[in-house]
Amino acid sequence: MPHPGCTKSPCADVYAGRRPAEKVSCLGLINRDLGLAYMIDTTPDFPAQLRALTGGAPPDGIFLTHAHIGHYTGLMYLGKEAMATKGVPVYGTERMNAFLKDNGPWNLLVENGYVALRALEPDVAIELPGGLRITPMLVPHRDEFTDTVGFLIEGPRAKALFIPDIDKWEKWNRSLRELANEVDYLLVDGTFASMDELPGRDISQVPHPLMSETRAFLEDTRAKLWFIHLNHSNPALVDGKDVGREGMAFGL
Ligand SMILES: [Zn+2]
Ligand SMILES: [Zn+2]
């Protein structure tokens, strides 16, 4: 937010200089003891988010959820026109990696060695140094280019579930409720608060759980809920409860 072409509040307030912009949803994973930093999704806000995460050094690894533009196009900054990184490990599912290998301009990142693709298998944990584990879970989503995953992130002391995009919790082969009793933090799809947020467009073509539906599923569960990935149309972006904000940190 601001959303291109939007003339309503809060986008208009940003354009008028009355409030700060909000960045695209992105998660960093930091091991301060070992000096390692990973990024989950590379967004159009990659330059500022990399600066916040590492001060500007390339991340030690990137984990991608899917190939919708808010989630991977920040990879462009790793290429020849910008950082020209050396073999940054990029973890994606088979379809995600094939999409990057087989389509320009992303294929040049792979062919020139700016990134090194690493395979993610659904439900198979990647063990990171220092006792961190990250496990991709397939989720139902509009899969035009690739499949879509969320991530279970486990540290020595706590666990988090990160699902920025999912069509509907009912369409998932797992129970959000059960997971909410197994993890400590839920960082989940808060795209829309209500069905009337896309005037002139058919919102059923952009399926997401409404925030109220997600809250209903999670009643009396253990995990602390944070909504992320809010659309500019969502009033919770301005004053909502349980909304993830830039700079928040969670101990694992
Ligand atoms: Zn998506
Ligand atoms: Zn998305």
Short mmCIF file of C-alpha atoms and ligand atoms in Angstrom, two decimals:
data_model
loop_
_atom_site.label_atom_id
_atom_site.label_comp_id
_atom_site.label_asym_id
_atom_site.label_seq_id
_atom_site.Cartn_x
_atom_site.Cartn_y
_atom_site.Cartn_z
CA MET A 1 0.00 0.00 0.00
CA PRO A 2 -0.38 2.45 -1.73
CA HIS A 3 -1.96 0.45 -4.52
CA PRO A 4 -1.34 1.77 -8.04
CA GLY A 5 -4.25 3.82 -9.30
CA CYS A 6 -6.15 3.78 -6.00
CA THR A 7 -7.55 7.20 -5.04
CA LYS A 8 -9.15 6.20 -1.73
CA SER A 9 -7.86 6.25 1.83
CA PRO A 10 -5.37 5.00 2.99
CA CYS A 11 -3.62 4.95 -0.41
CA ALA A 12 -4.52 8.61 -1.04
CA ASP A 13 -3.09 9.52 2.38
CA VAL A 14 0.23 8.02 1.41
CA TYR A 15 0.31 9.88 -1.90
CA ALA A 16 -0.51 13.09 0.02
CA GLY A 17 2.36 12.46 2.44
CA ARG A 18 0.03 12.02 5.44
CA ARG A 19 1.00 8.44 6.31
CA PRO A 20 3.79 6.04 5.47
CA ALA A 21 3.50 3.35 2.83
CA GLU A 22 3.22 -0.31 3.85
CA LYS A 23 5.51 -2.92 2.33
CA VAL A 24 4.61 -6.24 0.76
CA SER A 25 4.49 -9.14 3.20
CA CYS A 26 7.89 -10.78 3.76
CA LEU A 27 9.57 -12.72 6.55
CA GLY A 28 13.20 -12.86 7.59
CA LEU A 29 14.76 -15.65 9.58
CA ILE A 30 17.86 -14.71 11.56
CA ASN A 31 20.38 -16.72 13.56
CA ARG A 32 22.35 -14.04 15.39
CA ASP A 33 24.80 -16.53 16.98
CA LEU A 34 25.93 -17.82 13.60
CA GLY A 35 25.38 -14.61 11.66
CA LEU A 36 22.98 -16.22 9.20
CA ALA A 37 19.94 -14.62 7.62
CA TYR A 38 17.32 -16.09 5.33
CA MET A 39 14.45 -14.47 3.52
CA ILE A 40 11.05 -16.01 2.95
CA ASP A 41 9.63 -14.57 -0.29
CA THR A 42 11.37 -11.85 -2.27
CA THR A 43 8.93 -9.02 -2.86
CA PRO A 44 8.92 -5.84 -4.96
CA ASP A 45 10.13 -4.20 -1.70
CA PHE A 46 13.27 -6.36 -1.69
CA PRO A 47 15.84 -3.50 -1.49
CA ALA A 48 14.40 -2.07 1.75
CA GLN A 49 13.64 -5.49 3.19
CA LEU A 50 17.15 -6.77 2.52
CA ARG A 51 18.54 -3.67 4.21
CA ALA A 52 16.36 -4.35 7.26
CA LEU A 53 17.40 -8.01 7.34
CA THR A 54 21.15 -7.95 6.66
CA GLY A 55 22.12 -4.32 6.13
CA GLY A 56 22.43 -5.11 2.43
CA ALA A 57 24.48 -8.31 2.23
CA PRO A 58 22.92 -11.08 0.15
CA PRO A 59 20.81 -13.44 2.28
CA ASP A 60 22.19 -16.90 3.10
CA GLY A 61 19.13 -18.43 1.49
CA ILE A 62 15.75 -17.53 0.03
CA PHE A 63 12.61 -19.62 0.43
CA LEU A 64 9.81 -19.00 -2.06
CA THR A 65 6.11 -19.71 -1.56
CA HIS A 66 4.91 -19.28 -5.17
CA ALA A 67 5.14 -17.29 -8.39
CA HIS A 68 2.62 -14.51 -7.85
CA ILE A 69 4.26 -11.15 -8.35
CA GLY A 70 4.27 -10.04 -4.72
CA HIS A 71 6.21 -13.12 -3.67
CA TYR A 72 9.17 -13.67 -5.97
CA THR A 73 9.81 -10.71 -8.29
CA GLY A 74 12.34 -9.24 -5.84
CA LEU A 75 14.70 -11.88 -7.26
CA MET A 76 15.33 -9.42 -10.09
CA TYR A 77 17.62 -7.47 -7.77
CA LEU A 78 20.03 -10.42 -7.57
CA GLY A 79 20.86 -10.24 -11.27
CA LYS A 80 23.37 -8.42 -13.44
CA GLU A 81 21.49 -5.11 -13.37
CA ALA A 82 21.74 -4.86 -9.59
CA MET A 83 23.61 -7.00 -7.04
CA ALA A 84 25.05 -9.75 -9.30
CA THR A 85 25.13 -12.13 -6.33
CA LYS A 86 27.06 -15.37 -6.34
CA GLY A 87 24.98 -18.51 -6.01
CA VAL A 88 22.43 -17.37 -3.44
CA PRO A 89 20.53 -20.57 -2.55
CA VAL A 90 16.91 -20.23 -3.66
CA TYR A 91 14.59 -22.94 -2.36
CA GLY A 92 11.46 -23.68 -4.36
CA THR A 93 9.19 -26.59 -5.19
CA GLU A 94 9.79 -28.52 -8.41
CA ARG A 95 7.23 -26.38 -10.25
CA MET A 96 8.58 -23.14 -8.80
CA ASN A 97 12.14 -23.98 -9.82
CA ALA A 98 11.03 -25.10 -13.29
CA PHE A 99 9.20 -21.80 -13.70
CA LEU A 100 12.38 -19.87 -12.88
CA LYS A 101 14.58 -22.06 -15.11
CA ASP A 102 12.25 -22.02 -18.09
CA ASN A 103 11.14 -18.38 -18.23
CA GLY A 104 12.96 -15.16 -18.89
CA PRO A 105 14.22 -13.06 -17.29
CA TRP A 106 14.51 -15.46 -14.32
CA ASN A 107 16.40 -18.11 -16.30
CA LEU A 108 19.37 -15.73 -16.57
CA LEU A 109 19.65 -15.65 -12.78
CA VAL A 110 20.06 -19.42 -12.86
CA GLU A 111 22.24 -19.71 -15.98
CA ASN A 112 24.64 -16.99 -14.81
CA GLY A 113 24.91 -18.44 -11.33
CA TYR A 114 23.50 -15.45 -9.45
CA VAL A 115 21.23 -17.91 -7.69
CA ALA A 116 21.50 -21.66 -7.07
CA LEU A 117 18.16 -23.45 -7.12
CA ARG A 118 17.54 -25.93 -4.30
CA ALA A 119 14.63 -28.34 -4.25
CA LEU A 120 11.84 -28.16 -1.70
CA GLU A 121 9.79 -31.31 -1.22
CA PRO A 122 6.38 -30.85 0.36
CA ASP A 123 6.44 -31.94 4.02
CA VAL A 124 10.19 -32.57 4.01
CA ALA A 125 12.09 -30.36 6.45
CA ILE A 126 15.18 -28.43 5.43
CA GLU A 127 17.60 -28.43 8.36
CA LEU A 128 19.41 -25.12 8.74
CA PRO A 129 22.48 -24.60 10.94
CA GLY A 130 21.80 -23.82 14.59
CA GLY A 131 18.76 -26.04 15.07
CA LEU A 132 16.37 -24.25 12.73
CA ARG A 133 14.06 -26.31 10.53
CA ILE A 134 11.81 -25.09 7.77
CA THR A 135 9.18 -27.35 6.22
CA PRO A 136 7.11 -26.47 3.13
CA MET A 137 3.42 -27.43 3.14
CA LEU A 138 1.36 -27.36 -0.05
CA VAL A 139 -1.71 -25.12 0.18
CA PRO A 140 -4.60 -24.65 -2.27
CA HIS A 141 -4.22 -21.37 -4.20
CA ARG A 142 -4.70 -19.98 -7.72
CA ASP A 143 -1.80 -21.92 -9.16
CA GLU A 144 -1.45 -20.35 -12.62
CA PHE A 145 2.33 -20.73 -12.79
CA THR A 146 3.42 -22.87 -9.86
CA ASP A 147 2.05 -24.68 -6.86
CA THR A 148 1.98 -22.78 -3.57
CA VAL A 149 3.43 -23.58 -0.18
CA GLY A 150 3.36 -22.17 3.32
CA PHE A 151 6.18 -22.82 5.78
CA LEU A 152 6.38 -24.36 9.22
CA ILE A 153 9.42 -22.78 10.88
CA GLU A 154 10.81 -24.51 13.96
CA GLY A 155 13.47 -23.22 16.30
CA PRO A 156 14.84 -24.72 19.52
CA ARG A 157 12.19 -22.94 21.60
CA ALA A 158 9.21 -22.05 19.43
CA LYS A 159 7.43 -22.70 16.14
CA ALA A 160 5.75 -20.46 13.61
CA LEU A 161 3.45 -21.15 10.69
CA PHE A 162 3.70 -18.74 7.74
CA ILE A 163 0.92 -18.92 5.12
CA PRO A 164 0.63 -15.67 3.16
CA ASP A 165 -1.78 -17.04 0.52
CA ILE A 166 -4.44 -19.75 0.66
CA ASP A 167 -7.80 -19.97 -1.13
CA LYS A 168 -9.88 -21.20 1.79
CA TRP A 169 -8.96 -23.11 4.95
CA GLU A 170 -11.75 -25.64 4.16
CA LYS A 171 -10.02 -26.59 0.90
CA TRP A 172 -6.79 -27.52 2.71
CA ASN A 173 -5.97 -31.15 3.52
CA ARG A 174 -4.79 -30.05 6.97
CA SER A 175 -6.55 -28.53 9.92
CA LEU A 176 -5.56 -24.96 10.72
CA ARG A 177 -7.10 -25.51 14.17
CA GLU A 178 -4.87 -28.47 14.93
CA LEU A 179 -1.78 -26.64 13.73
CA ALA A 180 -2.77 -23.65 15.83
CA ASN A 181 -2.43 -25.86 18.89
CA GLU A 182 1.00 -27.12 17.83
CA VAL A 183 2.73 -23.84 16.98
CA ASP A 184 3.36 -20.62 18.89
CA TYR A 185 2.85 -18.05 16.14
CA LEU A 186 0.50 -18.01 13.17
CA LEU A 187 1.37 -15.53 10.41
CA VAL A 188 -1.47 -16.04 7.96
CA ASP A 189 -3.39 -14.68 4.99
CA GLY A 190 -5.31 -11.55 5.99
CA THR A 191 -5.90 -10.32 2.43
CA PHE A 192 -9.56 -9.39 2.86
CA ALA A 193 -11.81 -8.54 5.81
CA SER A 194 -15.07 -8.59 3.85
CA MET A 195 -16.57 -9.68 0.53
CA ASP A 196 -17.24 -6.13 -0.72
CA GLU A 197 -13.64 -4.98 -0.96
CA LEU A 198 -13.22 -5.21 -4.74
CA PRO A 199 -15.94 -3.01 -6.25
CA GLY A 200 -16.24 -3.67 -9.96
CA ARG A 201 -14.32 -6.94 -9.71
CA ASP A 202 -15.50 -10.44 -8.84
CA ILE A 203 -13.91 -11.20 -5.48
CA SER A 204 -14.72 -14.91 -5.82
CA GLN A 205 -12.05 -14.95 -8.56
CA VAL A 206 -9.50 -13.97 -5.92
CA PRO A 207 -10.35 -16.43 -3.16
CA HIS A 208 -8.90 -15.89 0.32
CA PRO A 209 -10.26 -16.69 3.77
CA LEU A 210 -11.93 -13.62 5.25
CA MET A 211 -10.31 -12.50 8.52
CA SER A 212 -13.55 -13.28 10.37
CA GLU A 213 -13.52 -16.85 8.98
CA THR A 214 -9.94 -17.35 10.14
CA ARG A 215 -10.75 -16.01 13.61
CA ALA A 216 -13.74 -18.37 13.85
CA PHE A 217 -11.52 -21.38 13.03
CA LEU A 218 -9.02 -20.36 15.66
CA GLU A 219 -11.29 -19.73 18.63
CA ASP A 220 -9.70 -21.09 21.83
CA THR A 221 -6.51 -22.24 20.16
CA ARG A 222 -3.04 -21.76 21.56
CA ALA A 223 -1.02 -19.91 18.93
CA LYS A 224 -0.77 -16.12 18.80
CA LEU A 225 -2.40 -14.98 15.56
CA TRP A 226 -0.98 -12.29 13.30
CA PHE A 227 -2.66 -11.39 10.01
CA ILE A 228 -0.25 -10.58 7.19
CA HIS A 229 -0.54 -9.97 3.41
CA LEU A 230 -3.38 -7.42 3.75
CA ASN A 231 -4.80 -5.92 0.56
CA HIS A 232 -4.88 -2.12 0.35
CA SER A 233 -8.69 -2.38 0.49
CA ASN A 234 -8.66 -4.05 3.92
CA PRO A 235 -9.64 -1.55 6.66
CA ALA A 236 -7.63 -3.58 9.19
CA LEU A 237 -4.51 -2.25 7.50
CA VAL A 238 -5.16 1.08 9.25
CA ASP A 239 -6.36 0.07 12.71
CA GLY A 240 -6.96 -3.69 12.75
CA LYS A 241 -6.32 -5.99 15.68
CA ASP A 242 -3.74 -8.78 15.38
CA VAL A 243 -2.17 -7.29 12.25
CA GLY A 244 1.50 -8.01 11.61
CA ARG A 245 3.58 -4.86 11.25
CA GLU A 246 6.93 -4.07 9.69
CA GLY A 247 9.79 -4.76 12.08
CA MET A 248 7.98 -7.20 14.36
CA ALA A 249 10.23 -9.96 15.71
CA PHE A 250 9.41 -13.41 17.04
CA GLY A 251 11.82 -15.47 19.11
CA LEU A 252 12.29 -19.06 17.98
ZN ZN B 1 -0.68 -15.70 -4.54
ZN ZN B 2 -0.02 -13.14 -2.39
#
